[in-house]
Amino acid sequence: MKNNTQYQLVKLDQFSGKMAGIYSFLKKSEQKTLFDIFVEENKNLFLSELKDIFVRLQIIGNDTGAREQYFKLFEGKPGDGVCALYDLPGKKLRLYCIRYGATLVIVGGGGYKSKEIRTLQENEKLKRENTIMVKLSNDISQKIKEREIIFSDDGYGLTGNLTFNIT
């Protein structure tokens, strides 16, 4: 039998603002969000890139919203909303997200993506992180369809059953 991992969707107040809500998944077994784990894994080698990501998330949350041009779309399966926060030329970190219009972004994990590889399937770490986001995105979509999760009145958040189990 495969192990289930439980996640809770939580708002990242340090990035959320008047233009967009920024969320991540809290991995219950570690009591850290997927974004926190991403930061810890990459802070020693890619601190300046992480700082760029922090600034971009604050701009999305407070100034511009989640404009489509900030994201590389279709990083999962068609229709699941999984994308990657665009990196700047020469940068090496890939951060997977789920984007709901311009007002809500869920950041997950990711990692180093060499410019020599063309697809995430060529990198086991990126493939694993992407698969987690695809599964969680599918679960969110199902819960929205079943009205277990609804968008908040302002469109910047989600309420309802925000706990997810994936294998």
PDB file of C-alpha atoms in Angstrom:
ATOM      1  CA  MET A   1       0.000   0.000   0.000  1.00  0.00           C
ATOM      2  CA  LYS A   2       1.339   3.432  -0.938  1.00  0.00           C
ATOM      3  CA  ASN A   3       1.749   6.120   1.684  1.00  0.00           C
ATOM      4  CA  ASN A   4      -0.623   9.058   1.677  1.00  0.00           C
ATOM      5  CA  THR A   5       0.796  12.504   2.233  1.00  0.00           C
ATOM      6  CA  GLN A   6      -1.495  15.125   3.712  1.00  0.00           C
ATOM      7  CA  TYR A   7      -1.355  18.762   2.656  1.00  0.00           C
ATOM      8  CA  GLN A   8      -3.197  21.851   3.866  1.00  0.00           C
ATOM      9  CA  LEU A   9      -3.616  24.886   1.610  1.00  0.00           C
ATOM     10  CA  VAL A  10      -2.363  27.974   3.478  1.00  0.00           C
ATOM     11  CA  LYS A  11      -2.142  31.654   2.584  1.00  0.00           C
ATOM     12  CA  LEU A  12       1.319  33.221   2.441  1.00  0.00           C
ATOM     13  CA  ASP A  13       0.592  36.587   4.038  1.00  0.00           C
ATOM     14  CA  GLN A  14       4.107  37.900   3.354  1.00  0.00           C
ATOM     15  CA  PHE A  15       3.333  37.884  -0.401  1.00  0.00           C
ATOM     16  CA  SER A  16      -0.461  38.262  -0.576  1.00  0.00           C
ATOM     17  CA  GLY A  17      -1.913  41.688  -1.070  1.00  0.00           C
ATOM     18  CA  LYS A  18      -4.567  43.814  -2.704  1.00  0.00           C
ATOM     19  CA  MET A  19      -3.948  42.376  -6.204  1.00  0.00           C
ATOM     20  CA  ALA A  20      -3.582  38.618  -5.601  1.00  0.00           C
ATOM     21  CA  GLY A  21      -3.653  35.960  -2.923  1.00  0.00           C
ATOM     22  CA  ILE A  22      -0.524  33.804  -2.789  1.00  0.00           C
ATOM     23  CA  TYR A  23      -0.874  30.330  -1.263  1.00  0.00           C
ATOM     24  CA  SER A  24       1.188  27.194  -0.796  1.00  0.00           C
ATOM     25  CA  PHE A  25       0.582  23.666   0.448  1.00  0.00           C
ATOM     26  CA  LEU A  26       1.656  22.875   4.014  1.00  0.00           C
ATOM     27  CA  LYS A  27       3.113  19.383   4.052  1.00  0.00           C
ATOM     28  CA  LYS A  28       1.702  18.095   7.340  1.00  0.00           C
ATOM     29  CA  SER A  29       4.461  15.527   7.960  1.00  0.00           C
ATOM     30  CA  GLU A  30       7.124  18.254   7.882  1.00  0.00           C
ATOM     31  CA  GLN A  31       5.083  21.261   9.061  1.00  0.00           C
ATOM     32  CA  LYS A  32       6.585  23.235   6.186  1.00  0.00           C
ATOM     33  CA  THR A  33       5.016  24.471   2.985  1.00  0.00           C
ATOM     34  CA  LEU A  34       6.191  23.174  -0.355  1.00  0.00           C
ATOM     35  CA  PHE A  35       7.468  26.698  -0.978  1.00  0.00           C
ATOM     36  CA  ASP A  36       9.429  26.673   2.329  1.00  0.00           C
ATOM     37  CA  ILE A  37      11.003  23.358   1.326  1.00  0.00           C
ATOM     38  CA  PHE A  38      11.863  24.812  -2.104  1.00  0.00           C
ATOM     39  CA  VAL A  39      13.545  27.801  -0.423  1.00  0.00           C
ATOM     40  CA  GLU A  40      15.508  25.602   2.007  1.00  0.00           C
ATOM     41  CA  GLU A  41      16.717  23.315  -0.780  1.00  0.00           C
ATOM     42  CA  ASN A  42      17.960  26.197  -2.920  1.00  0.00           C
ATOM     43  CA  LYS A  43      19.112  28.940  -0.530  1.00  0.00           C
ATOM     44  CA  ASN A  44      22.773  27.935  -0.499  1.00  0.00           C
ATOM     45  CA  LEU A  45      23.326  27.762  -4.259  1.00  0.00           C
ATOM     46  CA  PHE A  46      20.673  30.136  -5.601  1.00  0.00           C
ATOM     47  CA  LEU A  47      20.087  32.835  -2.965  1.00  0.00           C
ATOM     48  CA  SER A  48      20.002  35.714  -5.456  1.00  0.00           C
ATOM     49  CA  GLU A  49      17.457  33.864  -7.618  1.00  0.00           C
ATOM     50  CA  LEU A  50      15.311  33.180  -4.541  1.00  0.00           C
ATOM     51  CA  LYS A  51      15.406  36.889  -3.725  1.00  0.00           C
ATOM     52  CA  ASP A  52      14.185  37.602  -7.282  1.00  0.00           C
ATOM     53  CA  ILE A  53      11.334  35.124  -6.776  1.00  0.00           C
ATOM     54  CA  PHE A  54      10.384  36.781  -3.449  1.00  0.00           C
ATOM     55  CA  VAL A  55      10.270  40.194  -5.137  1.00  0.00           C
ATOM     56  CA  ARG A  56       8.192  38.861  -8.033  1.00  0.00           C
ATOM     57  CA  LEU A  57       5.698  37.219  -5.671  1.00  0.00           C
ATOM     58  CA  GLN A  58       5.359  40.457  -3.688  1.00  0.00           C
ATOM     59  CA  ILE A  59       4.794  42.401  -6.920  1.00  0.00           C
ATOM     60  CA  ILE A  60       2.155  39.869  -8.023  1.00  0.00           C
ATOM     61  CA  GLY A  61       0.402  40.046  -4.658  1.00  0.00           C
ATOM     62  CA  ASN A  62       0.556  43.790  -4.148  1.00  0.00           C
ATOM     63  CA  ASP A  63       1.027  45.615  -7.452  1.00  0.00           C
ATOM     64  CA  THR A  64       0.132  43.791 -10.651  1.00  0.00           C
ATOM     65  CA  GLY A  65      -1.746  40.580  -9.933  1.00  0.00           C
ATOM     66  CA  ALA A  66      -0.803  37.281 -11.592  1.00  0.00           C
ATOM     67  CA  ARG A  67      -0.406  38.442 -15.172  1.00  0.00           C
ATOM     68  CA  GLU A  68      -0.182  35.629 -17.690  1.00  0.00           C
ATOM     69  CA  GLN A  69       3.175  36.815 -19.018  1.00  0.00           C
ATOM     70  CA  TYR A  70       4.779  36.090 -15.613  1.00  0.00           C
ATOM     71  CA  PHE A  71       4.193  32.361 -16.085  1.00  0.00           C
ATOM     72  CA  LYS A  72       5.186  29.568 -18.410  1.00  0.00           C
ATOM     73  CA  LEU A  73       1.797  27.972 -18.937  1.00  0.00           C
ATOM     74  CA  PHE A  74       0.947  24.301 -19.502  1.00  0.00           C
ATOM     75  CA  GLU A  75       3.635  22.781 -17.313  1.00  0.00           C
ATOM     76  CA  GLY A  76       1.281  19.962 -16.374  1.00  0.00           C
ATOM     77  CA  LYS A  77      -1.545  18.301 -18.223  1.00  0.00           C
ATOM     78  CA  PRO A  78      -3.942  20.396 -20.315  1.00  0.00           C
ATOM     79  CA  GLY A  79      -6.482  22.145 -18.118  1.00  0.00           C
ATOM     80  CA  ASP A  80      -4.874  21.520 -14.734  1.00  0.00           C
ATOM     81  CA  GLY A  81      -3.542  25.070 -14.383  1.00  0.00           C
ATOM     82  CA  VAL A  82      -0.003  24.020 -13.453  1.00  0.00           C
ATOM     83  CA  CYS A  83       2.558  26.521 -14.686  1.00  0.00           C
ATOM     84  CA  ALA A  84       6.014  27.761 -13.758  1.00  0.00           C
ATOM     85  CA  LEU A  85       6.973  31.214 -12.597  1.00  0.00           C
ATOM     86  CA  TYR A  86       9.065  32.550 -15.468  1.00  0.00           C
ATOM     87  CA  ASP A  87      12.715  32.790 -14.721  1.00  0.00           C
ATOM     88  CA  LEU A  88      14.942  35.491 -16.081  1.00  0.00           C
ATOM     89  CA  PRO A  89      17.458  34.639 -18.817  1.00  0.00           C
ATOM     90  CA  GLY A  90      20.410  32.815 -17.317  1.00  0.00           C
ATOM     91  CA  LYS A  91      18.513  31.815 -14.168  1.00  0.00           C
ATOM     92  CA  LYS A  92      18.313  28.187 -13.146  1.00  0.00           C
ATOM     93  CA  LEU A  93      15.403  27.778 -10.711  1.00  0.00           C
ATOM     94  CA  ARG A  94      11.993  26.507 -11.762  1.00  0.00           C
ATOM     95  CA  LEU A  95       9.069  27.128  -9.364  1.00  0.00           C
ATOM     96  CA  TYR A  96       5.816  25.305 -10.111  1.00  0.00           C
ATOM     97  CA  CYS A  97       2.532  27.072  -9.465  1.00  0.00           C
ATOM     98  CA  ILE A  98      -1.185  26.762  -9.985  1.00  0.00           C
ATOM     99  CA  ARG A  99      -2.681  30.003 -11.313  1.00  0.00           C
ATOM    100  CA  TYR A 100      -6.342  30.962 -11.043  1.00  0.00           C
ATOM    101  CA  GLY A 101      -6.748  34.025 -13.222  1.00  0.00           C
ATOM    102  CA  ALA A 102      -4.949  37.166 -12.143  1.00  0.00           C
ATOM    103  CA  THR A 103      -5.990  37.031  -8.486  1.00  0.00           C
ATOM    104  CA  LEU A 104      -4.799  33.741  -7.019  1.00  0.00           C
ATOM    105  CA  VAL A 105      -1.540  31.772  -7.229  1.00  0.00           C
ATOM    106  CA  ILE A 106      -0.568  28.614  -5.372  1.00  0.00           C
ATOM    107  CA  VAL A 107       3.201  28.134  -5.253  1.00  0.00           C
ATOM    108  CA  GLY A 108       4.650  24.679  -4.807  1.00  0.00           C
ATOM    109  CA  GLY A 109       8.063  23.201  -5.201  1.00  0.00           C
ATOM    110  CA  GLY A 110      10.551  23.019  -7.988  1.00  0.00           C
ATOM    111  CA  GLY A 111      14.268  23.055  -8.344  1.00  0.00           C
ATOM    112  CA  TYR A 112      17.297  23.495 -10.533  1.00  0.00           C
ATOM    113  CA  LYS A 113      16.664  23.252 -14.270  1.00  0.00           C
ATOM    114  CA  SER A 114      19.744  23.199 -16.396  1.00  0.00           C
ATOM    115  CA  LYS A 115      19.378  25.120 -19.647  1.00  0.00           C
ATOM    116  CA  GLU A 116      20.694  21.980 -21.374  1.00  0.00           C
ATOM    117  CA  ILE A 117      17.530  20.007 -20.662  1.00  0.00           C
ATOM    118  CA  ARG A 118      14.444  20.804 -22.678  1.00  0.00           C
ATOM    119  CA  THR A 119      11.660  19.171 -20.677  1.00  0.00           C
ATOM    120  CA  LEU A 120      11.017  18.629 -16.999  1.00  0.00           C
ATOM    121  CA  GLN A 121      10.730  14.868 -17.665  1.00  0.00           C
ATOM    122  CA  GLU A 122      14.505  14.837 -18.180  1.00  0.00           C
ATOM    123  CA  ASN A 123      15.017  15.786 -14.506  1.00  0.00           C
ATOM    124  CA  GLU A 124      13.653  13.442 -11.803  1.00  0.00           C
ATOM    125  CA  LYS A 125      13.392  16.184  -9.150  1.00  0.00           C
ATOM    126  CA  LEU A 126      11.422  18.521 -11.416  1.00  0.00           C
ATOM    127  CA  LYS A 127       9.251  15.661 -12.619  1.00  0.00           C
ATOM    128  CA  ARG A 128       8.419  14.690  -8.993  1.00  0.00           C
ATOM    129  CA  GLU A 129       7.650  18.286  -7.952  1.00  0.00           C
ATOM    130  CA  ASN A 130       5.486  18.826 -11.030  1.00  0.00           C
ATOM    131  CA  THR A 131       3.583  15.571 -10.428  1.00  0.00           C
ATOM    132  CA  ILE A 132       2.728  16.666  -6.875  1.00  0.00           C
ATOM    133  CA  MET A 133       1.327  19.962  -8.174  1.00  0.00           C
ATOM    134  CA  VAL A 134      -0.684  18.210 -10.907  1.00  0.00           C
ATOM    135  CA  LYS A 135      -2.239  15.855  -8.330  1.00  0.00           C
ATOM    136  CA  LEU A 136      -3.049  18.704  -5.945  1.00  0.00           C
ATOM    137  CA  SER A 137      -4.478  20.789  -8.783  1.00  0.00           C
ATOM    138  CA  ASN A 138      -6.735  17.912  -9.798  1.00  0.00           C
ATOM    139  CA  ASP A 139      -7.921  17.552  -6.188  1.00  0.00           C
ATOM    140  CA  ILE A 140      -8.670  21.274  -5.954  1.00  0.00           C
ATOM    141  CA  SER A 141     -10.625  21.152  -9.219  1.00  0.00           C
ATOM    142  CA  GLN A 142     -12.664  18.213  -7.965  1.00  0.00           C
ATOM    143  CA  LYS A 143     -13.426  19.958  -4.680  1.00  0.00           C
ATOM    144  CA  ILE A 144     -14.431  23.146  -6.509  1.00  0.00           C
ATOM    145  CA  LYS A 145     -16.740  21.111  -8.747  1.00  0.00           C
ATOM    146  CA  GLU A 146     -18.290  19.466  -5.660  1.00  0.00           C
ATOM    147  CA  ARG A 147     -18.518  22.866  -3.906  1.00  0.00           C
ATOM    148  CA  GLU A 148     -16.254  21.706  -1.054  1.00  0.00           C
ATOM    149  CA  ILE A 149     -14.030  24.664  -1.947  1.00  0.00           C
ATOM    150  CA  ILE A 150     -15.284  28.044  -3.059  1.00  0.00           C
ATOM    151  CA  PHE A 151     -13.530  31.240  -4.065  1.00  0.00           C
ATOM    152  CA  SER A 152     -13.825  34.034  -1.527  1.00  0.00           C
ATOM    153  CA  ASP A 153     -16.048  36.964  -2.436  1.00  0.00           C
ATOM    154  CA  ASP A 154     -13.059  39.123  -3.397  1.00  0.00           C
ATOM    155  CA  GLY A 155     -11.603  36.347  -5.617  1.00  0.00           C
ATOM    156  CA  TYR A 156      -8.257  36.460  -3.775  1.00  0.00           C
ATOM    157  CA  GLY A 157      -8.730  33.335  -1.702  1.00  0.00           C
ATOM    158  CA  LEU A 158     -10.230  29.906  -1.294  1.00  0.00           C
ATOM    159  CA  THR A 159     -12.392  28.686   1.580  1.00  0.00           C
ATOM    160  CA  GLY A 160     -13.809  25.329   2.538  1.00  0.00           C
ATOM    161  CA  ASN A 161     -12.124  21.939   2.738  1.00  0.00           C
ATOM    162  CA  LEU A 162      -8.488  22.870   2.119  1.00  0.00           C
ATOM    163  CA  THR A 163      -6.983  19.522   3.209  1.00  0.00           C
ATOM    164  CA  PHE A 164      -5.676  17.127   0.560  1.00  0.00           C
ATOM    165  CA  ASN A 165      -4.315  13.572   0.604  1.00  0.00           C
ATOM    166  CA  ILE A 166      -2.191  12.332  -2.277  1.00  0.00           C
ATOM    167  CA  THR A 167      -0.222   9.155  -2.849  1.00  0.00           C
TER     168      THR A 167
END
